[in-house]
Amino acid sequence: MIKRFVLALSALFLALNLSAQETAVENNEVEPSVWSVGFFIGPRINFMNFTNLSSDVDGSKSVRGGSTFWLFAYREFKDGKYGIRPQISFCNRGAKITGINSKYWENAEYSVKAKYIDLRLPLIMNFGDNLKPLQPYIYLTPIFGSATGGEISLEEKLDFDEDPQYISMEASKSNLSAWYLGLGAGVGLKYKFQVLGENCYAGAELMFDYGISNTYSKKEKDGDITDVGYLVNYTNYKISGKRKFSGLEIAFTACVPISLFKHKRQKPELPPIVEQPVIEEDTAVVVEEKPCYELDEIITLISNGENVKGKTICAINTINFDFGSAKIKPESYDYLDKLAKILKQTGANIKVNGHTDNKGKDTYNLKLSQDRAKSVVEYLVKQGIEKEKLTSEGFGFHRPLTDNDTEEHRAMNRRVEFEILEEENNN
C-alpha cells in the first residue's frame, strides 16, 4: 500500500511537471527567483520491516514515535510553479518487535533506536496561483542518510526480576549500517505573507520516506556479537535477511528570503528628474518635469499657483493591499483621505491607474491591477468625491517605472497612480 502511494505520487508529479513545462514554454513565463531559508520541525512515526526473520521467533511489530528537524534553502522558478529545496534533516529511525518467544527467550523485545543526519533534495510542484495567500504543493526527494548514533537492544524480563539485558553500541561501529538510502514523497500547504515587503511563508506538510537500503551492518550479519550477556550467547546471531526503515513525518515550517537579512529596506526613490528644454521668446528655459510626483509635491505646486493638470501622482508604498487581493489595507486610509481633501478643493478630474510588478501571469496581473484601481475609486467616492470625476484603468506590469530586476525596483512598480486630467471625464 505504501509503495503504491509513493509510486502514484511520483507518477502524478512527473505528469503534471511535463504538462506545466509545456505551458510555461508556450506562454514564455520565466520568473526571476530568490533564495530563502527556513526550518521544519514536527513529530515522526517510524516503521521497521524484516525479510527472512527466523522461523523460531514469534513476535509482533510495533511502531515507534520520534521527531524530525530540518534546515533548508528554497528557491522557486518558472513563475513560481516549481521549487527546489536542498535540506539537512535530523531524525531518528527504527522500531521494535515485542512478544518474542523462542527456545531461548520468553516475552522478549528487540528494539532499534537510531539517529540519522539526512541530506535531501526535494523537487517541488506548486499548485494554484502563486499570488494567492494559500498554496498547496507536492514533492519528491531522494534521501541520503548517515547514522550518527543509536542503540540496538534485546531484553527479557526474567522470573527473578533481574534487570533486562541490553545490546548497545555506537551505530556506525555496530549493528547499524553507517549509511541509509531512501525515497520520500510529500504533500503540503503554505501560507504566504509579507515582512518589510519581502515574501515569507509558513505552512505544514506530510511526508512518507521509504527505505531502500539494508540497515544491517556487516558485523551483525557476520554474527560477531559475543560476550554481551548470556541471553544471546545461546544462539548463533547470524542474519540472512534484510532490515529496512521507513517513516511518516508531519512537519511545520517557516521560511524567509535571504534578502531580508542583507540590508535595511529603504523607501524607494522616484526616478530621476528628466530635464526638458522649453524655448520661450528665443530664451532657453529649463523646466523640470518628472514622470510622476509625490502628493506633497503636488500640494506645494498648487499652493504656488502652478498648473498641475497633466501631471501624475505616484503612490509608492503608501497604498497597500492584502496579498493577491484588491482589498485596501487600513494603513492606506490616511493617504487617500488626504488625497480626497485635495480633490474636493480643486475639483480636479482624476484617472486612477493600477500597476503591478512582473511576478505572476499577465492575465492575472492585469485583472488584479484593474480591481485595485476600482477599489481606490470606490473609496474616494465614499469620501465624497463625485463619481463622474473619477475613472480607473489597470495596466498589469506593462508600464513599469523601472526594471523588475530587484525587490526595491519591483516595489516601485507595484503602485497606484493618479493622473490629473486636462479635460473632464466622459463617464
Short mmCIF file of C-alpha atoms in Angstrom, two decimals:
data_model
loop_
_atom_site.label_atom_id
_atom_site.label_comp_id
_atom_site.label_asym_id
_atom_site.label_seq_id
_atom_site.Cartn_x
_atom_site.Cartn_y
_atom_site.Cartn_z
CA MET A 1 0.00 0.00 0.00
CA ILE A 2 2.77 2.43 0.94
CA LYS A 3 4.80 1.55 -2.15
CA ARG A 4 1.75 2.23 -4.30
CA PHE A 5 1.30 5.64 -2.64
CA VAL A 6 4.89 6.65 -3.40
CA LEU A 7 4.70 5.38 -6.99
CA ALA A 8 1.32 7.05 -7.62
CA LEU A 9 2.53 10.39 -6.26
CA SER A 10 5.71 10.08 -8.32
CA ALA A 11 3.72 9.44 -11.49
CA LEU A 12 1.40 12.39 -10.74
CA PHE A 13 4.36 14.68 -10.11
CA LEU A 14 6.08 13.76 -13.38
CA ALA A 15 2.89 14.06 -15.44
CA LEU A 16 1.99 17.47 -14.02
CA ASN A 17 5.59 18.63 -14.33
CA LEU A 18 5.77 17.80 -18.05
CA SER A 19 2.39 19.42 -18.71
CA ALA A 20 3.28 22.60 -16.83
CA GLN A 21 6.64 22.86 -18.57
CA GLU A 22 4.95 22.83 -21.98
CA THR A 23 2.51 25.54 -20.87
CA ALA A 24 5.30 27.68 -19.43
CA VAL A 25 7.28 27.48 -22.65
CA GLU A 26 4.24 28.39 -24.73
CA ASN A 27 3.47 31.42 -22.53
CA ASN A 28 7.13 32.43 -22.26
CA GLU A 29 6.85 32.54 -18.47
CA VAL A 30 10.28 32.98 -16.94
CA GLU A 31 10.33 34.19 -13.34
CA PRO A 32 13.32 35.69 -11.53
CA SER A 33 13.96 33.67 -8.38
CA VAL A 34 15.19 34.44 -4.86
CA TRP A 35 16.73 32.07 -2.34
CA SER A 36 15.01 31.72 1.01
CA VAL A 37 15.97 29.87 4.19
CA GLY A 38 13.85 28.18 6.81
CA PHE A 39 13.27 25.22 9.08
CA PHE A 40 10.81 22.38 9.71
CA ILE A 41 10.01 20.71 12.99
CA GLY A 42 7.48 18.05 13.86
CA PRO A 43 6.68 14.51 15.02
CA ARG A 44 7.71 11.32 13.21
CA ILE A 45 6.29 7.78 13.22
CA ASN A 46 8.85 5.07 12.44
CA PHE A 47 8.40 1.64 10.84
CA MET A 48 10.79 -1.32 10.65
CA ASN A 49 10.46 -4.16 8.14
CA PHE A 50 12.28 -7.51 8.02
CA THR A 51 12.77 -10.29 5.49
CA ASN A 52 13.72 -13.87 6.39
CA LEU A 53 13.00 -13.40 10.08
CA SER A 54 14.00 -16.57 11.96
CA SER A 55 11.22 -19.17 11.97
CA ASP A 56 11.54 -19.82 15.70
CA VAL A 57 10.83 -16.15 16.56
CA ASP A 58 7.18 -15.43 17.25
CA GLY A 59 6.55 -11.73 17.83
CA SER A 60 4.62 -8.69 16.61
CA LYS A 61 5.95 -5.44 15.12
CA SER A 62 5.14 -2.07 16.59
CA VAL A 63 5.88 1.49 15.52
CA ARG A 64 7.99 3.97 17.41
CA GLY A 65 7.39 7.68 17.79
CA GLY A 66 10.11 10.22 17.24
CA SER A 67 10.81 13.71 15.96
CA THR A 68 12.32 15.43 12.95
CA PHE A 69 14.04 18.77 12.43
CA TRP A 70 15.09 20.24 9.06
CA LEU A 71 17.13 23.22 7.95
CA PHE A 72 16.73 24.15 4.30
CA ALA A 73 17.22 26.63 1.48
CA TYR A 74 14.40 27.19 -1.00
CA ARG A 75 14.13 28.70 -4.46
CA GLU A 76 11.22 28.99 -6.86
CA PHE A 77 11.43 29.29 -10.62
CA LYS A 78 9.23 29.21 -13.73
CA ASP A 79 6.76 31.79 -12.42
CA GLY A 80 6.65 30.11 -9.01
CA LYS A 81 5.32 26.85 -10.44
CA TYR A 82 8.33 24.81 -9.35
CA GLY A 83 10.74 24.87 -6.47
CA ILE A 84 13.90 23.21 -5.25
CA ARG A 85 14.67 22.81 -1.54
CA PRO A 86 18.11 21.43 -0.54
CA GLN A 87 17.93 20.50 3.14
CA ILE A 88 19.68 18.80 6.01
CA SER A 89 17.42 16.78 8.29
CA PHE A 90 17.90 15.39 11.78
CA CYS A 91 15.66 12.45 12.65
CA ASN A 92 15.51 9.03 14.30
CA ARG A 93 14.63 5.71 12.75
CA GLY A 94 13.86 2.17 13.91
CA ALA A 95 11.08 0.46 15.86
CA LYS A 96 10.69 -2.79 17.80
CA ILE A 97 9.38 -6.34 17.82
CA THR A 98 7.56 -7.26 21.01
CA GLY A 99 6.38 -10.56 22.47
CA ILE A 100 9.28 -12.61 21.12
CA ASN A 101 9.04 -16.24 22.21
CA SER A 102 11.72 -18.69 21.10
CA LYS A 103 13.64 -21.64 22.55
CA TYR A 104 15.91 -19.15 24.27
CA TRP A 105 13.60 -16.29 25.32
CA GLU A 106 10.09 -15.67 26.57
CA ASN A 107 8.31 -12.36 26.20
CA ALA A 108 11.46 -10.66 24.92
CA GLU A 109 11.70 -7.44 22.93
CA TYR A 110 14.04 -6.49 20.08
CA SER A 111 14.37 -2.73 19.70
CA VAL A 112 16.28 -0.39 17.36
CA LYS A 113 16.79 3.31 18.10
CA ALA A 114 18.98 5.05 15.52
CA LYS A 115 19.87 8.71 14.99
CA TYR A 116 20.43 10.00 11.46
CA ILE A 117 21.50 13.09 9.60
CA ASP A 118 19.89 13.15 6.14
CA LEU A 119 20.69 15.11 3.01
CA ARG A 120 17.53 15.61 0.94
CA LEU A 121 16.81 17.44 -2.31
CA PRO A 122 13.03 17.82 -2.75
CA LEU A 123 11.76 18.83 -6.19
CA ILE A 124 8.52 20.73 -5.63
CA MET A 125 5.50 21.46 -7.76
CA ASN A 126 3.20 24.26 -6.55
CA PHE A 127 -0.49 24.37 -7.47
CA GLY A 128 -2.85 27.27 -8.00
CA ASP A 129 -1.90 30.91 -8.40
CA ASN A 130 1.38 31.82 -6.71
CA LEU A 131 -0.05 35.25 -5.81
CA LYS A 132 -2.75 33.71 -3.62
CA PRO A 133 -2.04 33.53 0.15
CA LEU A 134 -2.67 29.77 0.38
CA GLN A 135 -0.89 27.41 -2.00
CA PRO A 136 -0.75 23.58 -1.96
CA TYR A 137 2.21 21.62 -3.31
CA ILE A 138 3.64 18.11 -3.73
CA TYR A 139 7.23 16.94 -3.93
CA LEU A 140 9.63 14.04 -4.41
CA THR A 141 13.06 13.70 -2.87
CA PRO A 142 15.99 11.29 -2.74
CA ILE A 143 17.32 10.69 0.78
CA PHE A 144 20.94 10.00 1.69
CA GLY A 145 21.37 9.43 5.43
CA SER A 146 24.28 8.87 7.78
CA ALA A 147 23.83 7.10 11.14
CA THR A 148 25.36 9.18 13.93
CA GLY A 149 24.47 7.03 16.93
CA GLY A 150 21.89 4.71 18.36
CA GLU A 151 21.07 1.65 20.34
CA ILE A 152 20.04 -1.89 19.47
CA SER A 153 18.71 -3.84 22.42
CA LEU A 154 17.35 -7.29 23.19
CA GLU A 155 15.69 -7.58 26.56
CA GLU A 156 13.75 -10.11 28.58
CA LYS A 157 12.03 -9.80 31.92
CA LEU A 158 13.39 -12.70 33.98
CA ASP A 159 11.37 -14.65 36.54
CA PHE A 160 13.59 -13.49 39.39
CA ASP A 161 13.08 -9.85 38.43
CA GLU A 162 16.62 -9.12 37.35
CA ASP A 163 17.24 -6.17 35.07
CA PRO A 164 16.84 -6.76 31.29
CA GLN A 165 19.94 -7.45 29.22
CA TYR A 166 20.96 -4.86 26.58
CA ILE A 167 22.99 -4.71 23.42
CA SER A 168 24.06 -1.07 22.97
CA MET A 169 26.83 0.39 20.80
CA GLU A 170 27.59 3.36 18.56
CA ALA A 171 25.54 2.97 15.38
CA SER A 172 28.37 3.47 12.89
CA LYS A 173 30.52 0.82 14.63
CA SER A 174 27.99 -1.87 15.50
CA ASN A 175 24.79 -3.39 14.23
CA LEU A 176 23.61 -0.42 12.17
CA SER A 177 24.91 0.28 8.72
CA ALA A 178 26.58 3.67 8.58
CA TRP A 179 24.53 4.72 5.53
CA TYR A 180 20.86 4.92 4.60
CA LEU A 181 19.23 5.40 1.19
CA GLY A 182 15.56 6.19 0.71
CA LEU A 183 12.94 7.97 -1.35
CA GLY A 184 10.48 10.48 0.04
CA ALA A 185 7.16 11.85 -1.24
CA GLY A 186 5.05 14.51 0.39
CA VAL A 187 2.18 16.98 0.20
CA GLY A 188 1.98 20.37 1.86
CA LEU A 189 0.16 23.68 2.22
CA LYS A 190 1.90 27.03 2.70
CA TYR A 191 0.54 30.43 3.70
CA LYS A 192 2.31 33.41 2.14
CA PHE A 193 2.67 36.78 3.86
CA GLN A 194 4.93 39.81 3.65
CA VAL A 195 7.53 41.15 6.09
CA LEU A 196 9.11 44.50 5.15
CA GLY A 197 7.90 43.99 1.60
CA GLU A 198 9.52 40.55 1.29
CA ASN A 199 7.55 37.35 0.61
CA CYS A 200 7.68 34.86 3.51
CA TYR A 201 5.62 31.79 4.27
CA ALA A 202 4.61 29.35 6.99
CA GLY A 203 2.98 26.01 6.44
CA ALA A 204 2.66 22.31 7.16
CA GLU A 205 3.34 19.14 5.22
CA LEU A 206 3.06 15.37 5.40
CA MET A 207 5.89 13.20 4.04
CA PHE A 208 6.46 9.46 3.83
CA ASP A 209 10.00 8.16 3.33
CA TYR A 210 10.53 4.63 2.11
CA GLY A 211 13.79 2.87 2.98
CA ILE A 212 15.67 1.35 0.06
CA SER A 213 18.92 0.21 1.68
CA ASN A 214 19.52 -2.65 4.10
CA THR A 215 20.38 -1.31 7.56
CA TYR A 216 22.10 -4.48 8.87
CA SER A 217 25.81 -3.91 9.22
CA LYS A 218 28.46 -6.41 8.18
CA LYS A 219 29.19 -7.06 11.83
CA GLU A 220 25.63 -8.04 12.60
CA LYS A 221 25.29 -10.24 9.52
CA ASP A 222 28.59 -11.99 10.27
CA GLY A 223 27.44 -12.92 13.76
CA ASP A 224 30.32 -11.23 15.58
CA ILE A 225 28.24 -10.20 18.60
CA THR A 226 29.64 -12.14 21.61
CA ASP A 227 30.15 -11.51 25.30
CA VAL A 228 27.15 -9.24 25.58
CA GLY A 229 25.12 -11.31 28.03
CA TYR A 230 24.04 -14.88 28.34
CA LEU A 231 20.70 -14.22 26.60
CA VAL A 232 22.33 -14.07 23.17
CA ASN A 233 25.28 -16.35 23.84
CA TYR A 234 22.98 -19.33 23.46
CA THR A 235 22.35 -18.65 19.79
CA ASN A 236 24.37 -18.01 16.68
CA TYR A 237 23.47 -14.37 15.88
CA LYS A 238 23.63 -14.60 12.09
CA ILE A 239 21.05 -12.91 9.87
CA SER A 240 20.28 -13.81 6.27
CA GLY A 241 17.53 -11.28 5.57
CA LYS A 242 17.22 -7.50 5.38
CA ARG A 243 16.03 -4.80 7.74
CA LYS A 244 14.65 -1.54 6.32
CA PHE A 245 13.42 1.64 7.97
CA SER A 246 10.60 3.89 6.82
CA GLY A 247 8.71 6.73 8.43
CA LEU A 248 5.87 9.22 8.32
CA GLU A 249 6.69 12.85 9.13
CA ILE A 250 4.37 15.74 9.93
CA ALA A 251 6.34 18.98 9.73
CA PHE A 252 5.54 22.62 10.44
CA THR A 253 7.63 25.20 8.67
CA ALA A 254 8.68 28.84 8.48
CA CYS A 255 10.65 30.41 5.62
CA VAL A 256 12.05 33.89 4.90
CA PRO A 257 14.07 35.25 1.93
CA ILE A 258 17.79 35.78 2.42
CA SER A 259 17.41 39.35 1.13
CA LEU A 260 15.51 40.16 4.33
CA PHE A 261 18.81 39.93 6.26
CA LYS A 262 21.07 41.66 3.77
CA HIS A 263 20.15 45.27 4.39
CA LYS A 264 17.61 47.57 5.92
CA ARG A 265 14.87 48.34 3.47
CA GLN A 266 14.72 51.92 2.31
CA LYS A 267 11.83 53.80 0.81
CA PRO A 268 12.14 53.51 -2.98
CA GLU A 269 13.18 56.69 -4.67
CA LEU A 270 11.29 58.12 -7.60
CA PRO A 271 13.04 58.05 -10.99
CA PRO A 272 15.50 60.86 -11.64
CA ILE A 273 14.28 64.20 -12.91
CA VAL A 274 14.16 64.46 -16.68
CA GLU A 275 15.23 67.88 -17.91
CA GLN A 276 13.26 69.11 -20.91
CA PRO A 277 14.28 72.43 -22.51
CA VAL A 278 11.37 74.70 -23.39
CA ILE A 279 12.01 77.67 -25.72
CA GLU A 280 10.06 80.84 -24.94
CA GLU A 281 10.76 84.16 -26.79
CA ASP A 282 14.12 82.94 -28.08
CA THR A 283 15.27 82.36 -24.49
CA ALA A 284 16.09 78.75 -23.34
CA VAL A 285 14.35 77.99 -20.04
CA VAL A 286 14.83 74.59 -18.43
CA VAL A 287 11.59 73.27 -16.91
CA GLU A 288 11.92 70.35 -14.53
CA GLU A 289 9.41 67.67 -15.41
CA LYS A 290 9.06 64.27 -13.74
CA PRO A 291 7.14 61.17 -14.82
CA CYS A 292 5.28 61.27 -11.50
CA TYR A 293 5.12 63.30 -8.31
CA GLU A 294 4.52 62.63 -4.66
CA LEU A 295 1.31 64.00 -3.20
CA ASP A 296 3.13 66.59 -1.09
CA GLU A 297 4.89 67.89 -4.22
CA ILE A 298 1.53 68.38 -5.95
CA ILE A 299 0.19 70.20 -2.88
CA THR A 300 3.22 72.52 -3.00
CA LEU A 301 2.69 73.26 -6.70
CA ILE A 302 -0.99 74.05 -6.07
CA SER A 303 -0.02 76.36 -3.18
CA ASN A 304 2.34 78.21 -5.53
CA GLY A 305 -0.46 78.70 -8.01
CA GLU A 306 1.05 76.43 -10.64
CA ASN A 307 -0.99 74.35 -13.04
CA VAL A 308 -0.92 70.64 -12.14
CA LYS A 309 -3.16 69.35 -14.91
CA GLY A 310 -1.50 66.60 -16.90
CA LYS A 311 0.74 65.61 -14.02
CA THR A 312 0.66 62.20 -12.32
CA ILE A 313 0.79 61.39 -8.61
CA CYS A 314 2.64 58.16 -7.73
CA ALA A 315 1.60 56.31 -4.58
CA ILE A 316 4.58 54.03 -3.90
CA ASN A 317 4.47 52.05 -0.66
CA THR A 318 1.60 54.24 0.56
CA ILE A 319 -1.47 52.43 -0.78
CA ASN A 320 -1.21 48.78 0.21
CA PHE A 321 -3.46 45.80 -0.38
CA ASP A 322 -3.88 42.36 1.11
CA PHE A 323 -1.68 39.78 -0.63
CA GLY A 324 -3.14 38.88 -4.04
CA SER A 325 -6.26 40.93 -3.22
CA ALA A 326 -7.90 44.24 -4.13
CA LYS A 327 -8.85 44.95 -0.50
CA ILE A 328 -7.19 48.19 0.69
CA LYS A 329 -5.31 47.91 3.97
CA PRO A 330 -6.34 50.32 6.77
CA GLU A 331 -2.87 51.93 6.91
CA SER A 332 -3.58 53.40 3.46
CA TYR A 333 -6.68 55.33 4.56
CA ASP A 334 -4.82 58.45 5.78
CA TYR A 335 -3.14 58.93 2.41
CA LEU A 336 -6.41 58.50 0.49
CA ASP A 337 -8.24 60.83 2.89
CA LYS A 338 -5.58 63.47 2.29
CA LEU A 339 -5.91 63.00 -1.46
CA ALA A 340 -9.71 63.24 -1.24
CA LYS A 341 -9.41 66.57 0.60
CA ILE A 342 -7.22 67.99 -2.20
CA LEU A 343 -9.62 66.75 -4.88
CA LYS A 344 -12.54 68.45 -3.14
CA GLN A 345 -10.65 71.74 -3.01
CA THR A 346 -9.52 71.68 -6.65
CA GLY A 347 -12.42 69.85 -8.28
CA ALA A 348 -9.87 68.04 -10.45
CA ASN A 349 -10.78 65.10 -12.67
CA ILE A 350 -8.70 62.05 -11.85
CA LYS A 351 -7.89 58.80 -13.58
CA VAL A 352 -6.74 56.07 -11.18
CA ASN A 353 -4.18 53.73 -12.77
CA GLY A 354 -3.24 50.40 -11.21
CA HIS A 355 0.16 48.74 -11.80
CA THR A 356 1.94 45.56 -10.66
CA ASP A 357 5.42 44.11 -10.87
CA ASN A 358 6.18 41.26 -13.28
CA LYS A 359 5.66 38.39 -10.82
CA GLY A 360 2.82 36.16 -11.94
CA LYS A 361 0.91 35.68 -15.16
CA ASP A 362 -0.03 38.58 -17.42
CA THR A 363 -3.79 37.95 -17.31
CA TYR A 364 -3.84 37.71 -13.52
CA ASN A 365 -1.78 40.87 -13.01
CA LEU A 366 -3.93 42.79 -15.47
CA LYS A 367 -7.15 41.91 -13.64
CA LEU A 368 -5.55 42.49 -10.23
CA SER A 369 -4.39 45.98 -11.23
CA GLN A 370 -7.87 46.80 -12.60
CA ASP A 371 -9.59 45.60 -9.42
CA ARG A 372 -7.22 47.56 -7.19
CA ALA A 373 -7.74 50.76 -9.19
CA LYS A 374 -11.53 50.28 -8.89
CA SER A 375 -11.21 49.75 -5.12
CA VAL A 376 -9.42 53.11 -4.81
CA VAL A 377 -12.15 54.82 -6.85
CA GLU A 378 -14.84 53.29 -4.62
CA TYR A 379 -13.03 54.51 -1.52
CA LEU A 380 -12.71 58.07 -2.86
CA VAL A 381 -16.42 58.10 -3.76
CA LYS A 382 -17.23 57.13 -0.18
CA GLN A 383 -15.17 60.13 0.95
CA GLY A 384 -17.41 62.47 -1.03
CA ILE A 385 -15.68 62.71 -4.41
CA GLU A 386 -18.13 62.86 -7.32
CA LYS A 387 -18.09 59.58 -9.20
CA GLU A 388 -18.23 61.46 -12.51
CA LYS A 389 -14.81 62.96 -11.80
CA LEU A 390 -13.15 59.55 -11.41
CA THR A 391 -12.17 56.82 -13.85
CA SER A 392 -9.88 53.83 -13.47
CA GLU A 393 -7.74 51.51 -15.55
CA GLY A 394 -5.32 48.65 -14.86
CA PHE A 395 -2.10 48.06 -16.79
CA GLY A 396 -0.66 44.99 -15.04
CA PHE A 397 3.13 45.01 -15.40
CA HIS A 398 3.23 46.66 -18.83
CA ARG A 399 4.10 50.20 -17.63
CA PRO A 400 6.93 49.81 -15.11
CA LEU A 401 8.69 52.83 -13.66
CA THR A 402 11.93 50.87 -13.69
CA ASP A 403 13.28 47.38 -14.37
CA ASN A 404 11.93 44.48 -12.30
CA ASP A 405 15.45 43.28 -11.50
CA THR A 406 15.47 43.82 -7.70
CA GLU A 407 12.90 43.74 -4.91
CA GLU A 408 13.27 47.52 -4.48
CA HIS A 409 12.51 48.10 -8.16
CA ARG A 410 9.56 45.69 -8.07
CA ALA A 411 8.20 47.61 -5.07
CA MET A 412 8.32 50.81 -7.14
CA ASN A 413 6.37 49.14 -9.93
CA ARG A 414 3.66 47.85 -7.53
CA ARG A 415 1.87 51.17 -7.32
CA VAL A 416 -1.29 53.20 -7.85
CA GLU A 417 -1.06 56.41 -9.89
CA PHE A 418 -3.46 59.35 -10.00
CA GLU A 419 -3.45 61.06 -13.38
CA ILE A 420 -4.75 64.65 -13.21
CA LEU A 421 -6.67 65.04 -16.45
CA GLU A 422 -6.63 68.08 -18.71
CA GLU A 423 -10.28 67.58 -19.61
CA GLU A 424 -13.36 66.31 -17.84
CA ASN A 425 -14.08 62.59 -17.71
CA ASN A 426 -16.66 61.21 -20.12
CA ASN A 427 -18.43 58.70 -17.89
#
